[in-house]
Short mmCIF file of C-alpha atoms in Angstrom, two decimals:
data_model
loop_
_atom_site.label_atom_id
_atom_site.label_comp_id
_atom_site.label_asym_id
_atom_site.label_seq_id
_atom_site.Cartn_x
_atom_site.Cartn_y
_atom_site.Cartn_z
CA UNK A 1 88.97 95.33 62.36
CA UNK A 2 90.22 97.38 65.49
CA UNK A 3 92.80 94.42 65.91
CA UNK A 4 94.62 95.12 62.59
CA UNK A 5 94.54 99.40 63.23
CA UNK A 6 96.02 98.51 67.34
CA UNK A 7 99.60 97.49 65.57
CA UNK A 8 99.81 99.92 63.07
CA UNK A 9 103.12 100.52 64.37
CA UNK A 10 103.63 96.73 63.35
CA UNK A 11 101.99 97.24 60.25
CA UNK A 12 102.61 100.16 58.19
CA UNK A 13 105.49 99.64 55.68
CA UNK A 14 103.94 96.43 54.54
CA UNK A 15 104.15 95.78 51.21
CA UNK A 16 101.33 95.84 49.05
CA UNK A 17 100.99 92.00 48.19
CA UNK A 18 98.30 91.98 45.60
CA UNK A 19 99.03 93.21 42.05
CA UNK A 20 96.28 95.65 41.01
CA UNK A 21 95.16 95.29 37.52
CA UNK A 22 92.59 97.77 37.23
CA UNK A 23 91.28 98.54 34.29
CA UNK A 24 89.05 101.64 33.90
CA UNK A 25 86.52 99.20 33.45
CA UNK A 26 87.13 97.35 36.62
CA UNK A 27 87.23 101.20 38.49
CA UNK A 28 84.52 102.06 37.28
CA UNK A 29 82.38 99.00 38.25
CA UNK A 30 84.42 99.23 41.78
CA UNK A 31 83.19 103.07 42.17
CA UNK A 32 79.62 102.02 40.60
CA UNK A 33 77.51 103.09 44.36
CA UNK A 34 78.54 106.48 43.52
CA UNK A 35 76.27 106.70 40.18
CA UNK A 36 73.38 106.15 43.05
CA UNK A 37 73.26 109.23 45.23
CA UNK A 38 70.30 109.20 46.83
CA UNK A 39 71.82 105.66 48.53
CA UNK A 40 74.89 107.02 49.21
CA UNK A 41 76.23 105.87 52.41
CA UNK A 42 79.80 107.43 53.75
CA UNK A 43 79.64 104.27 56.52
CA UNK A 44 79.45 101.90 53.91
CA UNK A 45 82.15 103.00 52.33
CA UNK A 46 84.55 103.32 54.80
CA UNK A 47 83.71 99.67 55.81
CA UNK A 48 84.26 98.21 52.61
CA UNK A 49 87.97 100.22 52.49
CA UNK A 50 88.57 98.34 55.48
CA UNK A 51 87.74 95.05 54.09
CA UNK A 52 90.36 95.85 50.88
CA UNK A 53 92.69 96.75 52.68
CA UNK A 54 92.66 93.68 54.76
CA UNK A 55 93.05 91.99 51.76
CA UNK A 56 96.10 94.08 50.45
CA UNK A 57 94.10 96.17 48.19
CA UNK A 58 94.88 99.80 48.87
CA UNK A 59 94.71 101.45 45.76
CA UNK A 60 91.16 99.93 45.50
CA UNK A 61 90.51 100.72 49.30
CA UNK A 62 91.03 104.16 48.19
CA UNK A 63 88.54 105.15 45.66
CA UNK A 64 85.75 104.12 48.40
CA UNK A 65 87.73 106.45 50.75
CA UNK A 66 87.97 109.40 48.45
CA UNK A 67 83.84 110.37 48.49
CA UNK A 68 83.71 109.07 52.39
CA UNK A 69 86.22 111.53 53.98
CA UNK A 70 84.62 114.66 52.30
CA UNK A 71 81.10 113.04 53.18
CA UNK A 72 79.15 115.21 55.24
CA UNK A 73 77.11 112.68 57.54
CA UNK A 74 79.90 111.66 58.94
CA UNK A 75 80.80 112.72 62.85
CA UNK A 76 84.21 114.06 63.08
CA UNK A 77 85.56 111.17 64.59
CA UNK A 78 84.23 108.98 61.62
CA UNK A 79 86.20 111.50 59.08
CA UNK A 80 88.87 111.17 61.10
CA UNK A 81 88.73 107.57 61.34
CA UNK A 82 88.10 107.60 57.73
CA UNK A 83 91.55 110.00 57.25
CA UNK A 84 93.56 107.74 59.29
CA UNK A 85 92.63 104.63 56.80
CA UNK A 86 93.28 106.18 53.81
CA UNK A 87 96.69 107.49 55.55
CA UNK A 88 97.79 103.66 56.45
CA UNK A 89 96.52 102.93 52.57
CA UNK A 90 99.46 105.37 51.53
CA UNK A 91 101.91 104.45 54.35
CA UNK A 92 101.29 100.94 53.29
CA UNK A 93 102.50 101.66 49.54
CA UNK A 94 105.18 103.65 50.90
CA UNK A 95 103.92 106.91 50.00
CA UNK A 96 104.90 108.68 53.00
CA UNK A 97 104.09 112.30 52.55
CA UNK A 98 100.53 111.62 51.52
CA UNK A 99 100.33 109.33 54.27
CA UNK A 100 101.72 111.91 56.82
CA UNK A 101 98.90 114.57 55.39
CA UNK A 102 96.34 112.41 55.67
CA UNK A 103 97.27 111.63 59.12
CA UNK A 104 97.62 115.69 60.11
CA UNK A 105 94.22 115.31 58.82
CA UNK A 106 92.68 112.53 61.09
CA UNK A 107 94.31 114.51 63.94
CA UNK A 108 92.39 117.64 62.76
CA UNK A 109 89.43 116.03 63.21
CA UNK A 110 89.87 114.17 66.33
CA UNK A 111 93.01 115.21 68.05
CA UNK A 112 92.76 112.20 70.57
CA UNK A 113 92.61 109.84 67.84
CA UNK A 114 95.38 106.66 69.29
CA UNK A 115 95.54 105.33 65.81
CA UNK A 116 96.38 108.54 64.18
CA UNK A 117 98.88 109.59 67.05
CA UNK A 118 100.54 106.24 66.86
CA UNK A 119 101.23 106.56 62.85
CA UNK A 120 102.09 109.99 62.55
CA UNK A 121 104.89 109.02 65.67
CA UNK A 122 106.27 106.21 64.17
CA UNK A 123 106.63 108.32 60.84
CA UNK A 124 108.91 111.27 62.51
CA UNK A 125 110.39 108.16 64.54
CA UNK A 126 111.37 106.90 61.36
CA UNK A 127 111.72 110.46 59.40
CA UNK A 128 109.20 108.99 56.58
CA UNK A 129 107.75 111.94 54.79
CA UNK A 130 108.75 114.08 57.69
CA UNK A 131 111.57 115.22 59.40
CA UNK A 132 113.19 112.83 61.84
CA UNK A 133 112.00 113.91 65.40
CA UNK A 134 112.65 111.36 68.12
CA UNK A 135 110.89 113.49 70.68
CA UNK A 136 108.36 114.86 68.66
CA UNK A 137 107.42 111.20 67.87
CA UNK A 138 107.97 110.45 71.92
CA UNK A 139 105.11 113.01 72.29
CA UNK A 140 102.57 111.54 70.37
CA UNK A 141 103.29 107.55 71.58
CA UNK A 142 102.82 109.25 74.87
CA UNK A 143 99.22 110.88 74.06
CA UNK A 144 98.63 107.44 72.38
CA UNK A 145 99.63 105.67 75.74
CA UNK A 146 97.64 107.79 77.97
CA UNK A 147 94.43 106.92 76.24
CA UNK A 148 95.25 102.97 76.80
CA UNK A 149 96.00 102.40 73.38
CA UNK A 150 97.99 99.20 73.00
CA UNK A 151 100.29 100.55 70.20
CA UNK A 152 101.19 103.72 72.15
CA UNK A 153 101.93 101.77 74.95
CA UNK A 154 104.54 99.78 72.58
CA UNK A 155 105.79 102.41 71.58
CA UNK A 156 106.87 104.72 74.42
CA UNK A 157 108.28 101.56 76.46
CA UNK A 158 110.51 101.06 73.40
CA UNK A 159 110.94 104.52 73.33
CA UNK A 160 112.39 104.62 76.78
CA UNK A 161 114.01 101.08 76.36
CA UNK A 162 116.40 102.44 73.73
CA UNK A 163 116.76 105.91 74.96
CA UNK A 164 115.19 107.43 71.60
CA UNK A 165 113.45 110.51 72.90
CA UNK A 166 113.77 110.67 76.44
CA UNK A 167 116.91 109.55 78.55
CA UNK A 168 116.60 105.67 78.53
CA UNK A 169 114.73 104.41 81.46
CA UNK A 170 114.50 100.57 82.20
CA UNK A 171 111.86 100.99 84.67
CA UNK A 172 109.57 102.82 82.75
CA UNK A 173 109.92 100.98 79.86
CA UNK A 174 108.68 97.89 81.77
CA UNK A 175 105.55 99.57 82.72
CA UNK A 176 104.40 100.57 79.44
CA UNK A 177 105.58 97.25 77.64
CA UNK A 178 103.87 95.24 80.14
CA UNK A 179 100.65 97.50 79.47
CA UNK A 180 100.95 96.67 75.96
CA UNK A 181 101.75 93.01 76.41
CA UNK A 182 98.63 92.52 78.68
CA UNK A 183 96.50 93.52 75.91
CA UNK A 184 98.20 91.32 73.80
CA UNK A 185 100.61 93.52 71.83
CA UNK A 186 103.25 90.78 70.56
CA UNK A 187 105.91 92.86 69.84
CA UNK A 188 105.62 94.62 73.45
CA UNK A 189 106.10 90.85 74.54
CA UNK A 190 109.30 90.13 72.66
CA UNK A 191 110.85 94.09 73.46
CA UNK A 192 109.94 93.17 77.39
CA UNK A 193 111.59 90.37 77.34
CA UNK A 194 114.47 91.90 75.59
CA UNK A 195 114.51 94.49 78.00
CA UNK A 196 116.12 91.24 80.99
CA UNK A 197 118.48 90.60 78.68
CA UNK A 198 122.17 92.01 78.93
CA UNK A 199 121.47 94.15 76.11
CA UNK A 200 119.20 96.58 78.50
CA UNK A 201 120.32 95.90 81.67
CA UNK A 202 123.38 94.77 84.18
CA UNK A 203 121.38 92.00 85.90
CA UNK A 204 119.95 90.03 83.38
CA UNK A 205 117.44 87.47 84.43
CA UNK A 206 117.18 84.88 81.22
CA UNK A 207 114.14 82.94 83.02
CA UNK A 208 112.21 86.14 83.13
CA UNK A 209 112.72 86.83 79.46
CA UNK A 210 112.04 83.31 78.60
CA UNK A 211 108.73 83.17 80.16
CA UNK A 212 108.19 86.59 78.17
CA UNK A 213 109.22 85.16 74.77
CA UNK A 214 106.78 82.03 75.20
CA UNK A 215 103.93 84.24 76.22
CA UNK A 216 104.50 86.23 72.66
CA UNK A 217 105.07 82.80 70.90
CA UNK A 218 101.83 81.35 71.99
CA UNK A 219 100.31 85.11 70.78
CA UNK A 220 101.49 83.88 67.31
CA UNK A 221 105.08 85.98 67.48
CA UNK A 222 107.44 84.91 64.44
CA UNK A 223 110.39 86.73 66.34
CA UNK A 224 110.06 85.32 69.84
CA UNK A 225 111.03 81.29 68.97
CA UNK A 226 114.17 82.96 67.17
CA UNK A 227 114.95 85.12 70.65
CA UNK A 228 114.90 81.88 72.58
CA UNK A 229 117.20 80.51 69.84
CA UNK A 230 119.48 83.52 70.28
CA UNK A 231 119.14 82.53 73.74
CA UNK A 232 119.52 78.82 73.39
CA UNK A 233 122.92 79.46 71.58
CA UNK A 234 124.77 81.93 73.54
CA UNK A 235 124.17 79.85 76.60
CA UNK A 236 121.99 82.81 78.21
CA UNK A 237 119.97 79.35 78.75
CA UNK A 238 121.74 76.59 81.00
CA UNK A 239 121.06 72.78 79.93
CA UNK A 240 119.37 73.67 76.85
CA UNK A 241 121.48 72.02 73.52
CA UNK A 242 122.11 73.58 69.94
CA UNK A 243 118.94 71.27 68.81
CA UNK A 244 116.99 72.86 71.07
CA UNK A 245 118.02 76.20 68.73
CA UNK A 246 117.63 74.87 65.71
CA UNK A 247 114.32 73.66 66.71
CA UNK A 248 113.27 77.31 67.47
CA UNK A 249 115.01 78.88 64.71
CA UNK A 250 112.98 76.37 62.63
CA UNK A 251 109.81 77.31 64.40
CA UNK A 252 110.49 81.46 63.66
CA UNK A 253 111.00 80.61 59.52
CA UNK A 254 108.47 78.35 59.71
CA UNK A 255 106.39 81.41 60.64
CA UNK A 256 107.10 84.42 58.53
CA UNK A 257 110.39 85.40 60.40
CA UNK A 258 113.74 86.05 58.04
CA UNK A 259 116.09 85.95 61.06
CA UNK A 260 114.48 82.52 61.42
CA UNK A 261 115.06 82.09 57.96
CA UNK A 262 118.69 82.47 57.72
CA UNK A 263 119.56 81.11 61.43
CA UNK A 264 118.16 77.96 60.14
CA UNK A 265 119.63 77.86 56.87
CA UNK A 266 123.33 78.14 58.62
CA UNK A 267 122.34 75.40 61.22
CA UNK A 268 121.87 73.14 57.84
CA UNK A 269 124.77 74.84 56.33
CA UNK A 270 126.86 73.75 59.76
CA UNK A 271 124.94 71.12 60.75
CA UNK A 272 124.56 72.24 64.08
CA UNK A 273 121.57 71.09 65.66
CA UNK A 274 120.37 69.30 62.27
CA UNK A 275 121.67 67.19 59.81
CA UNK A 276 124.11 68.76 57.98
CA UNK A 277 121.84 69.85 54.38
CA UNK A 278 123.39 72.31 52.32
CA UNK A 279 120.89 72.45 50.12
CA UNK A 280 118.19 73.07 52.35
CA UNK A 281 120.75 75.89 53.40
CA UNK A 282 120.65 77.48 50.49
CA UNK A 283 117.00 77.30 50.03
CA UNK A 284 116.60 78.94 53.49
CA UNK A 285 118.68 81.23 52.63
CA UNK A 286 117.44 82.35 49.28
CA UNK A 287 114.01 82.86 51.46
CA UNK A 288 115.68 84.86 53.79
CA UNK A 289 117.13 86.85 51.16
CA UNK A 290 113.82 88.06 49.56
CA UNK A 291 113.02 89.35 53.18
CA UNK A 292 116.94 90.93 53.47
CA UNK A 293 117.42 89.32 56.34
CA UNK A 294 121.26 90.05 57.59
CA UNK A 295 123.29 86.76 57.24
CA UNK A 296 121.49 85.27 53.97
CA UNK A 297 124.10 87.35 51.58
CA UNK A 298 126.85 86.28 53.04
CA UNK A 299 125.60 82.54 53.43
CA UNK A 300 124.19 82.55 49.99
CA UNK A 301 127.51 84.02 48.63
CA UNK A 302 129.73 81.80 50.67
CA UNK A 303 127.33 78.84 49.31
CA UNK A 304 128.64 79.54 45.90
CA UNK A 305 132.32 80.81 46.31
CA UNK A 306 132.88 77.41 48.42
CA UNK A 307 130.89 75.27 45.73
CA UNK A 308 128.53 73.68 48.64
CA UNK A 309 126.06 71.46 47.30
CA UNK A 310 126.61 73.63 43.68
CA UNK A 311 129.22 74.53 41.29
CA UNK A 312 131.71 76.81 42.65
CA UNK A 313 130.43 79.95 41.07
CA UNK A 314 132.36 83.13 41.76
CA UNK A 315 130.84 85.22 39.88
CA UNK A 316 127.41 84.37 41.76
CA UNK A 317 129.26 84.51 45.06
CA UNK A 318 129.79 88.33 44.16
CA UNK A 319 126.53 89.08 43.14
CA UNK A 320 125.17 87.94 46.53
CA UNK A 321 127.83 89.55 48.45
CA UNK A 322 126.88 92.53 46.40
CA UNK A 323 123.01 92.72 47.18
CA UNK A 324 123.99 92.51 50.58
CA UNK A 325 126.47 95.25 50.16
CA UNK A 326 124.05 97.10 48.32
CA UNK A 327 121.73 96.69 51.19
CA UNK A 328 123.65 98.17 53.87
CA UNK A 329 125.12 94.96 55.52
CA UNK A 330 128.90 94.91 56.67
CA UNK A 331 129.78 91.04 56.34
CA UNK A 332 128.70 90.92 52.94
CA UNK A 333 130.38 93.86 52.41
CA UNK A 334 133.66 92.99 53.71
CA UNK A 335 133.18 89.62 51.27
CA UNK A 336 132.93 91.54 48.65
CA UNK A 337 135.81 93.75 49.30
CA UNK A 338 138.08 90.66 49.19
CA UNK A 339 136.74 89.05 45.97
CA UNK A 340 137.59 92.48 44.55
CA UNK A 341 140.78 92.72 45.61
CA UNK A 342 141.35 88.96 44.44
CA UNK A 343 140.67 90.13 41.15
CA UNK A 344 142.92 93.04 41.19
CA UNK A 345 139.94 95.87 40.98
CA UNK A 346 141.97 97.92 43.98
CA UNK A 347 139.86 101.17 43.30
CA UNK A 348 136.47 99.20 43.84
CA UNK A 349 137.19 97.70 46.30
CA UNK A 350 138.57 100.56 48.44
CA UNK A 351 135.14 102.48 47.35
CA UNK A 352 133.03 99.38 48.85
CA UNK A 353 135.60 99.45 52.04
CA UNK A 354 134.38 102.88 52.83
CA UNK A 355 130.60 102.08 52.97
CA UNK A 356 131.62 99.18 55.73
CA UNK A 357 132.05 102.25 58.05
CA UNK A 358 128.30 103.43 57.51
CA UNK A 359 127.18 100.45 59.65
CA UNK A 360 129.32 101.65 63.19
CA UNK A 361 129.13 98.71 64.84
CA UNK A 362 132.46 97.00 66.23
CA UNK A 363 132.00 94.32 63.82
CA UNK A 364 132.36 96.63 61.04
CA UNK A 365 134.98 98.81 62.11
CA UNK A 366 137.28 95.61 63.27
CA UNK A 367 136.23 94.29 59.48
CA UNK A 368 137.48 97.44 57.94
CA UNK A 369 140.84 98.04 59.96
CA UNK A 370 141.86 94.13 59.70
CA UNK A 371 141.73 95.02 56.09
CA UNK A 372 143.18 98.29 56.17
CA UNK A 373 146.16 96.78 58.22
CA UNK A 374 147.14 93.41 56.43
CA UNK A 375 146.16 93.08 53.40
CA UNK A 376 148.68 92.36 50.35
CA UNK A 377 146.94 95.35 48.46
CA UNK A 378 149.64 98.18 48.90
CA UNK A 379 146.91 100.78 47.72
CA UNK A 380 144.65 99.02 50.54
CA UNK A 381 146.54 99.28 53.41
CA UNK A 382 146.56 102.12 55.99
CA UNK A 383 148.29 102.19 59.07
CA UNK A 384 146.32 105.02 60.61
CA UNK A 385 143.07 104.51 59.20
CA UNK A 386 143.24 101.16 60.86
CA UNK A 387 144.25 101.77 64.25
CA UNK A 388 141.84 104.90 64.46
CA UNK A 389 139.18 102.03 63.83
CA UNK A 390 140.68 99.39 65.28
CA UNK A 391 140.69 101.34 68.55
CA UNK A 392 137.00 102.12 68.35
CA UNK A 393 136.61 98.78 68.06
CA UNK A 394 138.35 97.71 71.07
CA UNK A 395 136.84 100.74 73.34
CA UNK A 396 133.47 98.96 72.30
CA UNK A 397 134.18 95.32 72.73
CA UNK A 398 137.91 94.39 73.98
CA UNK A 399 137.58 90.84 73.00
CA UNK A 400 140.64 88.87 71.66
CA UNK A 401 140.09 89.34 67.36
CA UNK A 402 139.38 93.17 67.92
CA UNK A 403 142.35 93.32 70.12
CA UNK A 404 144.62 91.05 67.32
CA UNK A 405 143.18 94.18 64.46
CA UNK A 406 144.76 96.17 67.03
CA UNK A 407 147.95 94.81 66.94
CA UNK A 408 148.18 93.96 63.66
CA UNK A 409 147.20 98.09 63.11
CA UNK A 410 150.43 99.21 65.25
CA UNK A 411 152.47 96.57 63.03
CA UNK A 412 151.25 98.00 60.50
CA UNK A 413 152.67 101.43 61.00
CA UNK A 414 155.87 100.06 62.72
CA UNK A 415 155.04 100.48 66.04
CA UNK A 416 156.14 96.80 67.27
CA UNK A 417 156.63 97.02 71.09
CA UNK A 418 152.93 98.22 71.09
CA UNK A 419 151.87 95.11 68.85
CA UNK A 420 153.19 92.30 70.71
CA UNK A 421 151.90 93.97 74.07
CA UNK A 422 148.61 94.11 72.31
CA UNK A 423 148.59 90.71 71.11
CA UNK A 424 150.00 89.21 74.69
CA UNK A 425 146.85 91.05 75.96
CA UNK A 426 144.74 89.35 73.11
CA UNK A 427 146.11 86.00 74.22
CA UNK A 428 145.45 86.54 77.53
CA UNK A 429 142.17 87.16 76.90
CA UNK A 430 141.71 83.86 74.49
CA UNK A 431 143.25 81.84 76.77
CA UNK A 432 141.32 78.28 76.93
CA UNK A 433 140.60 78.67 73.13
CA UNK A 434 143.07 76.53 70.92
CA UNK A 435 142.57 77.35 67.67
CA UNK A 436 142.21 81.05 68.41
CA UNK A 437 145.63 80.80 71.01
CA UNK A 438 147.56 79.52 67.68
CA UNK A 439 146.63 81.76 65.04
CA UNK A 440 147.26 84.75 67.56
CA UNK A 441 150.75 82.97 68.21
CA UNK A 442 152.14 83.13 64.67
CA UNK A 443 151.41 86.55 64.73
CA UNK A 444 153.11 87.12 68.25
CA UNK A 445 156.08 85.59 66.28
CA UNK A 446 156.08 87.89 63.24
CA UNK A 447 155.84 90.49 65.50
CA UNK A 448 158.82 89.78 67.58
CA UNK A 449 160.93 89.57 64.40
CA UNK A 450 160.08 93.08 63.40
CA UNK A 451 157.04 91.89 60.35
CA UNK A 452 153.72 93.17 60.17
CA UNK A 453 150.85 90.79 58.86
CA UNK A 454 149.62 90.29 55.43
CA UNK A 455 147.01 88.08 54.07
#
């Protein structure tokens, strides 16, 4: 039981699995100890809500909660035990602000209480049912920490890992992740060995974040075999081969894990590292989907504009591209944005253009200005809005396709000398990479005679 309340910060958000059908007939048998006063027994009931709500059943978990937490034989650390359940019951359906009350409640009662500190954090972490407050939430992981508490240890490494709170800290982080981890917090596992990576720090050190990621995977992690995948295929790993990913990648969906999921599906969908499969691909995806993974739009969509292993179907190709829009994702955004403008629905499209922006990250913004600066849509295009992008873009990754937006931005508004000196720097930078060297080439060359690029 104290296993499942350690990770709350893991846990809460879950979705209710079990449909309730409760009848007042079932309720009533459910709250039947009640009709027996005299055996009343606030302990009782606060063990059976534990055992619903290990078994999904919160609404059910409670009506035994209800008479407990207003029970007077219990110590104020078992009401506030009791508060904190009934607050994950509501955090677990979602319904924040009851969930945040309760917890206020449980903190009332016992203001040490790790559980309670951990869940009301990760709610103003999150701003769910309360306003967003980074430090405020940095406070309580703290208080959480300081008592030992596995979660709160989790917590205020990641806390410091990603700067949200206090300054970001590498050191520090370490410490309280590798508290967590050596109780066997999973996710403090996979987050440490994040933290050698070259996201976190300037001198990564890929064998120390291995052995990090196979610690968590033995603990039963769904995310760590996908890391090492990550890791696999990026080459962060020496020696290892793009089997050696798939295998992992197989091993995370195989678990529970939607990046898993949709890595796999596009290693069937490429066929690298497995046979090629498409329609295992688009199985893998459609799983992934249901969890809204990021990738499984765009490879379900692409599945069915391309007609692989199905019927070219564009109008199903949209509708993926358009959950994943919906969702908050950039590629499938941008995919969407193009079938639009292929059938001639300007306005829409434009509208769904300006959502891409939402996401901030260099992907999107080079996504947006490509568009903005070449394509055959007159009331598309926009010179400035593109460069303004594109050069956000750049300043966050200079690689050679953000740098060829860039160019293909000052083409755009007839600024030509700066376009082919942007491109010769994209070149430069592609160098030893064919295909990439030629398609930046024919652009070079509409450049030099005085024509922006349009697709």
């Amino acid at each position: 039981m104290m296993r499942l309340w350690s990770k709350v910060g893991l846990a809460v958000g879950a979705c209710d699995s079990v449909r309730l059908a409760a009848t007042a007939a079932a309720l009533a048998l459910c709250l039947s100890p009640l009709s027996h006063a005299a055996t009343f027994d606030p302990r009782a009931f606060v063990s059976r809500a534990v055992e619903l709500i290990e078994q999904g059943q919160f609404t059910f978990a409670r009506a035994w909660l209800d008479p407990a937490v207003v029970a007077h034989r219990l110590h104020p650390h078992e009401r506030s035990h009791a508060y904190y359940l009934r607050g994950y019951s509501f955090q677990a359906q979602g319904m924040h602000v009851s969930a945040a009350q309760d917890y206020a409640r449980a903190l009332e009662f016992d203001a040490e209480n790790p559980a309670a500190l951990v869940a009301r954090g990760s709610l103003h972490f999150h701003g769910d049912g309360v306003r967003s407050d980074k430090s405020l939430a940095f406070g309580f992981f703290a208080r959480a920490a300081a008592a030992g508490h596995a979660a709160g240890e989790y917590h205020l490494g990641y806390a410091y890992l990603t700067g949200a709170g206090p300054a970001h800290d590498l050191e520090e982080a370490r410490v309280w992740l590798e508290r967590a981890a050596q109780q066997g917090h999973e996710a403090a596992m996979v987050q440490l060995a994040a933290s050698y990576r070259t996201a976190f720090t300037d001198e990564p050190d890929p064998e120390q974040a291995k052995q990090w990621y196979e610690r968590a995977l033995e603990a039963g992690s769904a995310e760590a075999p996908v890391a090492l995948g990550y890791m696999v295929r990026s080459g962060e790993l020496k020696g290892a081969s793009v089997a050696q990913a798939a295998a992992y990648f197989k091993q995370g969906a195989e678990r529970g894990s939607g990046n898993g999921m949709a890595n796999l599906a596009h290693a069937y969908l490429t066929g690298r590292g497995l046979e090629q499969d498409f329609n295992a691909a688009r199985q893998w995806f459609a799983r992934a989907a249901a969890l809204e993974a990021p990738g499984s739009f765009v490879g379900l969509g692409h599945i069915f504009e391309a007609g692989l292993g199905v019927t070219a179907d564009s109008d199903e190709a949209m509708a993926w591209y358009r959950r994943g829009a919906e969702a908050g994702f950039s590629r499938p955004t941008l995919r969407l944005v193009r079938l639009l403008l292929a059938e001639g629905r300007e306005d829409e499209a434009s509208e769904w253009l300006e959502r891409v922006l939402a996401a901030g990250t260099a992907e999107a913004l080079n996504g947006y200005a490509w568009l903005r600066a070449t394509s055959s849509a007159a009331g598309v295009r926009n010179g400035e809005l593109a460069l303004a992008q594109a050069q956000q873009a750049v300043a966050l990754e200079p690689n050679a396709a953000y740098l060829d937006t860039l160019a293909a931005a000052y083409a755009e508004l007839g600024q030509f000398d700066k376009a082919l000196a942007t491109q010769r720097e994209a070149l430069a930078v592609a160098a030893g990479n064919e295909d990439l060297v030629r398609e930046l080439n024919r652009r070079l060359g509409a450049y030099a005679q005085g024509r922006p690029w349009r697709e």
